[in-house]
XYZ file of C-alpha atoms in Angstrom:
540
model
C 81.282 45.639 -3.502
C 80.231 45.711 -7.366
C 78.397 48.514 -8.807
C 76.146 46.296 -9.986
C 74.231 46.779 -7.203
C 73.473 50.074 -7.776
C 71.359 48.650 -10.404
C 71.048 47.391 -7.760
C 110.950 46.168 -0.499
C 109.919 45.693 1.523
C 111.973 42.711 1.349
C 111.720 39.302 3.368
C 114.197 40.007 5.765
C 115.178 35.768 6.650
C 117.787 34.153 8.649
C 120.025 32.169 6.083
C 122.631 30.024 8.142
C 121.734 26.782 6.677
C 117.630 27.666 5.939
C 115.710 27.376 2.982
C 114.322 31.159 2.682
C 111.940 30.873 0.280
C 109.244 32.545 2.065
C 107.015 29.723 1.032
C 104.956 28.116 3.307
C 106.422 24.996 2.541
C 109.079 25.501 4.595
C 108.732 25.038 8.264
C 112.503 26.492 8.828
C 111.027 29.917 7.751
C 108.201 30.403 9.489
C 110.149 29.995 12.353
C 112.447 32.604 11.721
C 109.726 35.051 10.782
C 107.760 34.073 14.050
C 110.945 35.450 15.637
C 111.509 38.646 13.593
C 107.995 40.001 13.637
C 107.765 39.364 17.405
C 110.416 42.154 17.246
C 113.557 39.492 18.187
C 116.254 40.821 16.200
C 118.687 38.365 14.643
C 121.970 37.443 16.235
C 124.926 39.729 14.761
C 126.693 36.044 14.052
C 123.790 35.906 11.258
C 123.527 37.509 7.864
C 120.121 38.915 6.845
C 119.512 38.318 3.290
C 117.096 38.829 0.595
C 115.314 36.562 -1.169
C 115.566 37.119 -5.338
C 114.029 33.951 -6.430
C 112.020 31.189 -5.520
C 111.154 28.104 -8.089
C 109.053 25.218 -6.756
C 107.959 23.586 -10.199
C 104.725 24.266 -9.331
C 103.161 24.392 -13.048
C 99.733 23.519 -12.405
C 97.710 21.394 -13.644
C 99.726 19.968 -16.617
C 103.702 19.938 -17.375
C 105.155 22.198 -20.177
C 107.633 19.519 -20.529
C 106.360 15.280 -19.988
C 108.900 13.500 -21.848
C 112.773 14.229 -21.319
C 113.561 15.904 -25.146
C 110.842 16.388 -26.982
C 110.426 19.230 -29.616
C 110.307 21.988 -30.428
C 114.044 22.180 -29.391
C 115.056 18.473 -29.562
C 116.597 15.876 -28.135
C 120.819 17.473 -28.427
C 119.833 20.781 -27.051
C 116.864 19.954 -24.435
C 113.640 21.810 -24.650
C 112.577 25.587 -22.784
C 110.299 25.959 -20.908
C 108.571 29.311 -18.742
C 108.580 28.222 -15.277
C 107.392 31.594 -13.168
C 107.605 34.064 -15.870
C 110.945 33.277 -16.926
C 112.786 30.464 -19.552
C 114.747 27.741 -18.100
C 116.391 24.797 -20.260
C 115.462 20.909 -19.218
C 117.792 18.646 -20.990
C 117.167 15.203 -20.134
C 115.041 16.302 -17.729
C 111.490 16.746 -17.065
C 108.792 18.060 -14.868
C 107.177 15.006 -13.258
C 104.075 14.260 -10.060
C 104.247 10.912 -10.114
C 103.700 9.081 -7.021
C 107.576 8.307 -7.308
C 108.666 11.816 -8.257
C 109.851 13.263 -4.166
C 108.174 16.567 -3.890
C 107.059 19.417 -1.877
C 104.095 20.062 -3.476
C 102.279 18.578 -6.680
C 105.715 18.781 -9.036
C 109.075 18.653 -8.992
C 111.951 18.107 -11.832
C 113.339 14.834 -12.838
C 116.463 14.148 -14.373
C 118.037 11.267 -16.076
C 121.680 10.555 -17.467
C 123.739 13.526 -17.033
C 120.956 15.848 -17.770
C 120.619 19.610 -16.637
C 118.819 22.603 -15.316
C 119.864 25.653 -16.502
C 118.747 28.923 -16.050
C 118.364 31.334 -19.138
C 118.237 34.281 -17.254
C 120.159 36.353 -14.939
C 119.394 37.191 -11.197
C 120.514 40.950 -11.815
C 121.616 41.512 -7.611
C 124.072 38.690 -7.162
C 123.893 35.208 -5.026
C 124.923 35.011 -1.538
C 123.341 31.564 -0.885
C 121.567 28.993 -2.747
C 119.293 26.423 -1.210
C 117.422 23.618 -2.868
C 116.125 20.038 -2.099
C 117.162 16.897 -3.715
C 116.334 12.937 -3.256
C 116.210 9.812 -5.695
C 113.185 8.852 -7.715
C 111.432 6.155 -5.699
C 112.765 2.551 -6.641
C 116.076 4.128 -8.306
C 119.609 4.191 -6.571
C 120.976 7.060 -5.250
C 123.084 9.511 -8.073
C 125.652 13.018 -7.448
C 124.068 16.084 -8.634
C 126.533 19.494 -8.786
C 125.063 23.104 -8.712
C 127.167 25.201 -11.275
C 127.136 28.535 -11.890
C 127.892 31.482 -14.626
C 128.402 35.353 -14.397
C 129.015 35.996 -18.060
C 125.475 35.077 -19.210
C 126.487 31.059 -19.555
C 129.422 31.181 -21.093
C 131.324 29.715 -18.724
C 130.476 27.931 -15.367
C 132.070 27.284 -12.151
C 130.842 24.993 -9.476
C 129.931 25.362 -6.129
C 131.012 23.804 -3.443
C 130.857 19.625 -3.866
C 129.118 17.089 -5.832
C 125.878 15.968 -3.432
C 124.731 12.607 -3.086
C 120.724 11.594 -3.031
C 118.844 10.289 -0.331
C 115.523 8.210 -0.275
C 114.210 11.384 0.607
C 113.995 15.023 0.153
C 116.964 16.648 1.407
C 118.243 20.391 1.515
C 121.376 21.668 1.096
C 122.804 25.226 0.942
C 125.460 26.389 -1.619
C 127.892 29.451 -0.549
C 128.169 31.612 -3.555
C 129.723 35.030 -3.047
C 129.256 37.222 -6.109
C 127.429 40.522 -7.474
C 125.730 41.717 -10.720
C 124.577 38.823 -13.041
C 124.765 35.326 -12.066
C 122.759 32.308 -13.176
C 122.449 28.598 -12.252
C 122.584 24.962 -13.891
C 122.111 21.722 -12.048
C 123.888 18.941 -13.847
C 123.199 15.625 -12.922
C 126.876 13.514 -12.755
C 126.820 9.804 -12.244
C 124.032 7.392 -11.791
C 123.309 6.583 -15.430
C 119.613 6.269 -16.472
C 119.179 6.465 -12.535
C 116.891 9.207 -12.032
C 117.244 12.349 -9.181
C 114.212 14.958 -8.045
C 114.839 18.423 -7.676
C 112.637 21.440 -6.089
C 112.507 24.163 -4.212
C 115.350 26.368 -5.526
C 115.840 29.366 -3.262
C 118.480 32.058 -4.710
C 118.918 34.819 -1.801
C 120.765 37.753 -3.349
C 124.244 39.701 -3.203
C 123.137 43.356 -2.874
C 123.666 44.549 0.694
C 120.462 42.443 3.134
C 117.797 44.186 0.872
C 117.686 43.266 -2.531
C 117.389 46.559 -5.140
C 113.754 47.629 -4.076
C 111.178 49.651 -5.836
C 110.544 46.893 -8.797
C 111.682 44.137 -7.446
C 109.621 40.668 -7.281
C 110.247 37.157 -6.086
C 108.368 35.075 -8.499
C 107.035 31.701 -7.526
C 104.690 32.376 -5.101
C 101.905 30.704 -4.592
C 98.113 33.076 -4.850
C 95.298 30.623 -3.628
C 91.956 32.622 -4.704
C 88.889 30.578 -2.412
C 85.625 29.460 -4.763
C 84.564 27.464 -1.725
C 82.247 29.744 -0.165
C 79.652 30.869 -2.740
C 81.430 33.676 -3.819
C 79.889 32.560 -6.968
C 76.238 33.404 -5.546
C 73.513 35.768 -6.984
C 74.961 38.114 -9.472
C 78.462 38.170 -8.336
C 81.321 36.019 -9.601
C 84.296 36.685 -7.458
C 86.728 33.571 -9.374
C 89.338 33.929 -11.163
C 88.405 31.425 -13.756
C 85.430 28.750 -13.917
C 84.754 26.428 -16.674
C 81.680 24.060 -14.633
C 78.633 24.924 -13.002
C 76.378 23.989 -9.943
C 73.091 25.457 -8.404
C 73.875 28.041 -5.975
C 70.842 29.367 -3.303
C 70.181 32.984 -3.971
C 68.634 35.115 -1.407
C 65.164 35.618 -2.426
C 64.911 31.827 -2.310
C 65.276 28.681 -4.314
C 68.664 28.072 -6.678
C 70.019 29.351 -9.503
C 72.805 27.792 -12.353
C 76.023 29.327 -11.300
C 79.464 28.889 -13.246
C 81.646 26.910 -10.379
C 85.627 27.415 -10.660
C 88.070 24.008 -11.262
C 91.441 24.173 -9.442
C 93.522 24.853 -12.116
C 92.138 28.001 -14.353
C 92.219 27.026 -17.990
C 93.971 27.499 -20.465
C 96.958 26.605 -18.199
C 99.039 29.387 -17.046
C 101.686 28.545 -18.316
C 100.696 29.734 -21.697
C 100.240 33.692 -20.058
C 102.777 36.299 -21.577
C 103.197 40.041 -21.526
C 100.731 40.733 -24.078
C 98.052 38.059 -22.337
C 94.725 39.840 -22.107
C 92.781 38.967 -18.889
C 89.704 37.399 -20.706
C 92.237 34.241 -21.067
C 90.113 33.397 -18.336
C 86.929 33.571 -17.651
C 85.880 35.335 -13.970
C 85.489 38.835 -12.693
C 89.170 38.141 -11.346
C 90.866 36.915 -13.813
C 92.568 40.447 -14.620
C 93.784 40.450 -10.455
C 94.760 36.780 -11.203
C 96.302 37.412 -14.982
C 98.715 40.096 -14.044
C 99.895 38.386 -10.558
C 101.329 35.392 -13.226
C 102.847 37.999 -15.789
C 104.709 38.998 -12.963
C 105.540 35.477 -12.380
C 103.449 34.317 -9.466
C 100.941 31.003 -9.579
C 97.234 31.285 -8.993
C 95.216 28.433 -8.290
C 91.075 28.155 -6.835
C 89.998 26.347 -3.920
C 87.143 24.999 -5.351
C 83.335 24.516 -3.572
C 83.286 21.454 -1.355
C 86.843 21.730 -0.822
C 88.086 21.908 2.927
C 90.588 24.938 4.085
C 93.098 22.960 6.138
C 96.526 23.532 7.611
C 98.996 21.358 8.978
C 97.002 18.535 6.534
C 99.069 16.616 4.690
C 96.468 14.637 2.401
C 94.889 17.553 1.320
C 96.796 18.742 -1.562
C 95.559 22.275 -1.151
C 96.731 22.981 2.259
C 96.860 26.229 2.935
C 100.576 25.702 3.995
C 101.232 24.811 0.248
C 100.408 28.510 -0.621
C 101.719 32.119 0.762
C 98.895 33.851 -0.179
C 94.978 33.296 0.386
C 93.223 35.424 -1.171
C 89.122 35.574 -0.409
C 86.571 37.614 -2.296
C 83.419 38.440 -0.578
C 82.892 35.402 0.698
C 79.273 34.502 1.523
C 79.303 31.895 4.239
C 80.961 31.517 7.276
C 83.843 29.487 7.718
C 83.548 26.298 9.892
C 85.535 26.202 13.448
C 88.280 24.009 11.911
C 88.199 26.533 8.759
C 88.825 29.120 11.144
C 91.555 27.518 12.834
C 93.336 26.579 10.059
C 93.434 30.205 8.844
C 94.623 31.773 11.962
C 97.056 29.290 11.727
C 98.257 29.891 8.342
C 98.486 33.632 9.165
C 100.296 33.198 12.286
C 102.973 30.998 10.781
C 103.967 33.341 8.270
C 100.741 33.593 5.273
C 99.480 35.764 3.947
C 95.618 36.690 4.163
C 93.514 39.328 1.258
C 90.341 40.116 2.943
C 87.643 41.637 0.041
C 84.354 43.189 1.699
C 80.973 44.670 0.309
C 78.304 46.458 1.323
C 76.106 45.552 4.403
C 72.978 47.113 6.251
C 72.628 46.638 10.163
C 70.745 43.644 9.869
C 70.963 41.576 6.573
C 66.613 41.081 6.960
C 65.912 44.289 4.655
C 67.374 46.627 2.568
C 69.910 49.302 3.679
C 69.471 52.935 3.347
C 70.062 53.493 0.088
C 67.560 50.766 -0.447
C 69.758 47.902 -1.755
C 69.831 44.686 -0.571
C 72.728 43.755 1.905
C 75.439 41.484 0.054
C 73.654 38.436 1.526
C 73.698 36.742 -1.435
C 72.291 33.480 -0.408
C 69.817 34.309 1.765
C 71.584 32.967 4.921
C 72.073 35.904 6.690
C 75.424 36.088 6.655
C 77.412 38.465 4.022
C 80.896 39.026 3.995
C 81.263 41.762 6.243
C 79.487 39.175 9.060
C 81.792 36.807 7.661
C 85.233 38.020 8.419
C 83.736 39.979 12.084
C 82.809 36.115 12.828
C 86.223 35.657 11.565
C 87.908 37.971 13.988
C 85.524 37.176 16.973
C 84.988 33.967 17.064
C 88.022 31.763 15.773
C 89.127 29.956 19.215
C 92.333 31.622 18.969
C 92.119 35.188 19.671
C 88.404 36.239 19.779
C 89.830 39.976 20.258
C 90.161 41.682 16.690
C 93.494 39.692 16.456
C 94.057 42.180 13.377
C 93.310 44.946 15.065
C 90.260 46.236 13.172
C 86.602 45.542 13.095
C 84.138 45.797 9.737
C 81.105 48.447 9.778
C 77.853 47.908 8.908
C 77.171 49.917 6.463
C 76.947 50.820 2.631
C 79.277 53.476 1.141
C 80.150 54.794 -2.163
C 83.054 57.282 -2.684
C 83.930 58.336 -6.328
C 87.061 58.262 -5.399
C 88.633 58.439 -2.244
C 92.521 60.453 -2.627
C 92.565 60.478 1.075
C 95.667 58.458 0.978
C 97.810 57.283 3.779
C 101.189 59.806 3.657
C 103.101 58.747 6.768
C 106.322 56.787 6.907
C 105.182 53.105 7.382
C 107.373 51.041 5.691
C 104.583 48.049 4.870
C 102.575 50.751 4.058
C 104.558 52.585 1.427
C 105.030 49.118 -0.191
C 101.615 48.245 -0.827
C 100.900 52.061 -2.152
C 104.266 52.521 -4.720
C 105.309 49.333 -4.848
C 106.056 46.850 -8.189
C 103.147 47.431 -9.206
C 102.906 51.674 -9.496
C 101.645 54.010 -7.572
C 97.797 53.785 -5.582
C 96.774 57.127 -5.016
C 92.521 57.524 -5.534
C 90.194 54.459 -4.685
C 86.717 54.339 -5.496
C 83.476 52.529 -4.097
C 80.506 51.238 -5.651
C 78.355 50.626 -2.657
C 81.325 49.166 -0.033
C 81.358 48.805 3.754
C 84.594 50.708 5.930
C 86.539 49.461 8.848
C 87.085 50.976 12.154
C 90.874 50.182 13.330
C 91.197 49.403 16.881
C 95.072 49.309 17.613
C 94.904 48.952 20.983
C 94.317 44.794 19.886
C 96.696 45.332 17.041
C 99.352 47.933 16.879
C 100.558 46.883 13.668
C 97.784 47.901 11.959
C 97.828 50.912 9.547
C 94.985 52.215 7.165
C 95.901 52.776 3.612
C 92.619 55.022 2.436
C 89.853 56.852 4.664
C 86.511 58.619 2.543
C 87.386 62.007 1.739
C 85.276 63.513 4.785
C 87.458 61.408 7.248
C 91.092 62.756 9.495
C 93.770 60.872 7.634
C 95.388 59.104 9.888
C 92.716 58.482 12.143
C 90.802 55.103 13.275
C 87.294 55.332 11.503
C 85.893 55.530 8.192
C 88.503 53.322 6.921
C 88.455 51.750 3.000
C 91.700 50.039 3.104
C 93.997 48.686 5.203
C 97.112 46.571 6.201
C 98.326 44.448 9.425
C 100.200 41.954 10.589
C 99.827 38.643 12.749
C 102.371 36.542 13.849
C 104.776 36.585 11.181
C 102.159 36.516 8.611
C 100.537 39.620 6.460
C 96.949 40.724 6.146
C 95.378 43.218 3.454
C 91.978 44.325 3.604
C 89.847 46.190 1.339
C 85.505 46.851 2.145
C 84.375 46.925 -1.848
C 84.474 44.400 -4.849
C 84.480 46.737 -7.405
C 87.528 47.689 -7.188
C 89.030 44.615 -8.590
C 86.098 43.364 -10.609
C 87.184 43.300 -14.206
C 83.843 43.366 -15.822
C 83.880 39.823 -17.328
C 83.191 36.196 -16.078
C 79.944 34.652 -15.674
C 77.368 36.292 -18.851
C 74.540 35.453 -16.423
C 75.390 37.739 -14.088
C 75.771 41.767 -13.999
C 79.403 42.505 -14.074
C 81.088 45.936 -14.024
C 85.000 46.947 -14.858
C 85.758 48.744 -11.705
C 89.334 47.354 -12.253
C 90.476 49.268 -15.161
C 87.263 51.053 -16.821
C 86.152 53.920 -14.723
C 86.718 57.384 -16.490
C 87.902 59.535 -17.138
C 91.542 57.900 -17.018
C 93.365 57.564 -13.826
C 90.454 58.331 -12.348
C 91.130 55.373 -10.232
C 94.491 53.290 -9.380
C 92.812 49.651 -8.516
C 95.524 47.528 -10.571
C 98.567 49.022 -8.636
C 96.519 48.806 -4.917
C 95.115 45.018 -5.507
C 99.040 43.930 -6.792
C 100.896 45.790 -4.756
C 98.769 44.567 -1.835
C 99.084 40.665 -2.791
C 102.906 41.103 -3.389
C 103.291 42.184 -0.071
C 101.004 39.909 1.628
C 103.216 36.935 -0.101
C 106.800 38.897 0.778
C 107.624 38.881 -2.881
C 108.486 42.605 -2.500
């Protein structure tokens, strides 16, 4: 919840025989391989498991670093760099392009003219086993050869792998063999075709270092975090957005409206400007910090904003849910519509990933609780988001049965903090609590609701942290927790605060439960929150 109202690797384990395992939800090959693998089918032993080390799917929001093919500051003989997921690749004669005759999965892909090039300017530090990418000729243009090179002495010297490939009218995958360890890095060189132009996207490097990648620290960059704006989790004095530069009348629940700040797609100033050093008031929400460090780490963020439809399987809506791994939902504060429902059991089935973030309830939403706060109803429609995501779990036309195999309380907690951490074995669970992203080892409420696990609907689920007073290990009094469905991922968490950052919307009462309890370490919200989206999107 917020305390305002008190004032009131894991690693993606993928079949790679000719796939594209990027994880991504782009790719139908994948989800049905992890269908398969999380329904406990284990893979042929004709098949090599692999890791996946990097994704890149020239998704760069809502404008290109690079528009025009040479351009300054580096010029037209050496190309131009640009950050693409956290790290620099060179475009030489070569762009990043959505036009309607740019072929891509997605808003953007690369373009590239002449005998122009990609080129990595980093290493992937655990070898390639595979490489997989898409290809297809610029709508109107004749068809061009395209080579995929690679270097293992920093760029000195390349090799190339396999042969030249030839461009369809259409997006077309094809998987490079490339059998080496330590550093290696890539360059696509365009090689006939003149001022006949080829799209490329989708790049999928799975890695060299034994079927699981090195662990601990290790993150696939390039997925895809969509944070939802579209259910008034902008009402009353909350702003759960990452970033919101407009505004619109919201209902509150004592009645009538009230000016709210209402979050655009693309959070500006463009991501693509965030570095190390990149504080999280770059944007303006209460998650921007949650949303800041997921793209220093090389990840994409983007809002579904209100009046926007949650699809899947929809290919005229550009924000599909199956163009993102992640969707990520912050107290939301209406319910979601039978097709909204469907489309996210759907999503999560097939292989997404779902962040469920709670608050504080009463057992009916008509008074105040008993600590004499106002349920989170915070538009007077009595629903909150613990009624929400039940409704959710009850009552989607797909499995009305706790499909994740735990149920939310009704009721209004506040533990300052919790170190009743989850100490077993679980593999998923060990991720999300020392993962990338540190160690998560107290969590604190500010008036939250808990879950009671019911694993009898859902084996697969495991809690993460119980209140102090409560047996670890057991079913109730639950603050945390992870599951899975299908071959998709689900985190939730019952409170806010713990990744509200303190800043967004001046209207509205806004704590730092992210980073600004005391004394220090007195909480460990940064490492739960990132650790728990990283896993949800199998980037570690």
């Amino acid at each position: 919840m917020s305390h305002f109202t008190k004032l009131k690797l894991s690693f993606i384990a993928l079949f790679a025989a000719g796939l594209l395992a990027a994880g991504c939800q782009k790719s139908e090959s994948v989800k049905t391989d992890a269908t398969s693998l999380a329904a406990g089918v284990k893979p042929s032993a004709s098949l090599k498991t692999e890791a996946v080390s990097l994704t890149q799917g020239f998704e760069v929001g809502a404008t290109s670093p690079k528009t025009a093919y040479d351009v300054s500051p580096t010029g037209s003989s050496g190309g131009d760099d640009v950050i693409l997921s956290g790290s620099t690749w060179n475009l030489y004669d070569a762009l990043i392009g959505n036009l309607a005759a740019d072929q891509k999965v997605g808003s953007w892909s690369a373009r590239i003219r002449n005998t122009g090039k990609i080129t990595m300017l980093f290493d992937v530090t655990t070898g390639m086993s595979t490489v997989t990418l898409k290809s297809a000729t610029y709508s109107g243009d004749v068809a061009s050869t395209w080579g995929l090179f690679y270097s293992v002495n920093g760029g000195s010297t390349w090799a190339q792998s396999g042969a030249a490939v030839t461009t369809t009218a259409s997006l077309t995958l094809t998987t490079f063999t490339i059998t080496q360890t330590g550093n290696v890095r890539l360059e696509i060189r365009k090689l006939s075709g003149g001022t006949n132009r080829v799209n490329i996207d989708d790049i999928t490097v799975n890695d060299n270092a034994g079927g699981g990648g090195t662990g601990g620290g290790t993150v696939i960059a390039g997925k895809k975090f969509l944070f939802d704006a579209s259910h008034l989790e902008n009402a009353g004095s909350a702003d759960w957005q990452i970033d919101a530069d407009g505004t619109e009348n919201v209902s509150i629940y004592t009645g009538g409206t009230t000016v709210e700040t209402k979050a655009q797609r693309f959070p500006t100033p463009s991501y693509t400007g965030i570095t190390a050093s990149t504080s999280e008031s770059y944007w303006k929400g209460a998650m921007s910090a949650w949303a800041v460090e997921l793209v220093k780490k090389g990840e994409l963020v983007e809002s579904l904003p209100s009046g926007t439809a949650i699809t899947y399987g929809n290919s005229s809506n550009v924000q599909d849910l199956s163009n993102y791994d992640v969707f990520v939902v912050v107290e939301p504060n209406r319910l979601f519509t039978a097709a909204e429902k469907t489309a996210i059991m759907n999503f999560v089935s097939n292989g997404g990933g779902l962040v469920m973030v709670a608050d504080h309830t009463a057992a009916t939403t008509a008074g105040t609780d008993s600590n004499g706060y106002n349920p989170s109803d915070r538009d007077g429609d009595g629903y909150d988001s613990p009624r929400v995501w039940n409704d959710l779990m009850t009552n989607n036309g797909i499995n009305n049965n706790n499909p994740f195999g735990f149920t939310i309380n009704y009721v209004d907690i506040s533990e300052g903090p919790s170190t009743n951490v989850y100490t077993g074995t679980n593999a998923n669970a060990q991720v999300v609590l020392n993962g990338a992203a540190g160690a998560a080892s107290k969590l604190a409420f500010y008036n939250g609701s808990t879950a009671t696990l019911t694993p009898a609907n859902n084996a697969n689920v495991q809690g993460l942290f119980w209140r102090n007073s409560a047996t670890n290990g057991g079913n109730a009094n639950v603050m945390a927790l992870l599951s899975t469905y299908g071959s998709g991922r689900v985190f939730f968490i019952g409170d806010s605060s713990p990744s509200d950052d303190g800043t967004g919307d001046t209207g509205d009462s806004l704590f730092n439960g992210w980073s600004g309890d005391s004394p220090s370490g007195f909480t460990s919200h940064p490492a739960l929150h990132l650790n728990a989206a990283l896993w949800a999107a199998k980037a570690q």
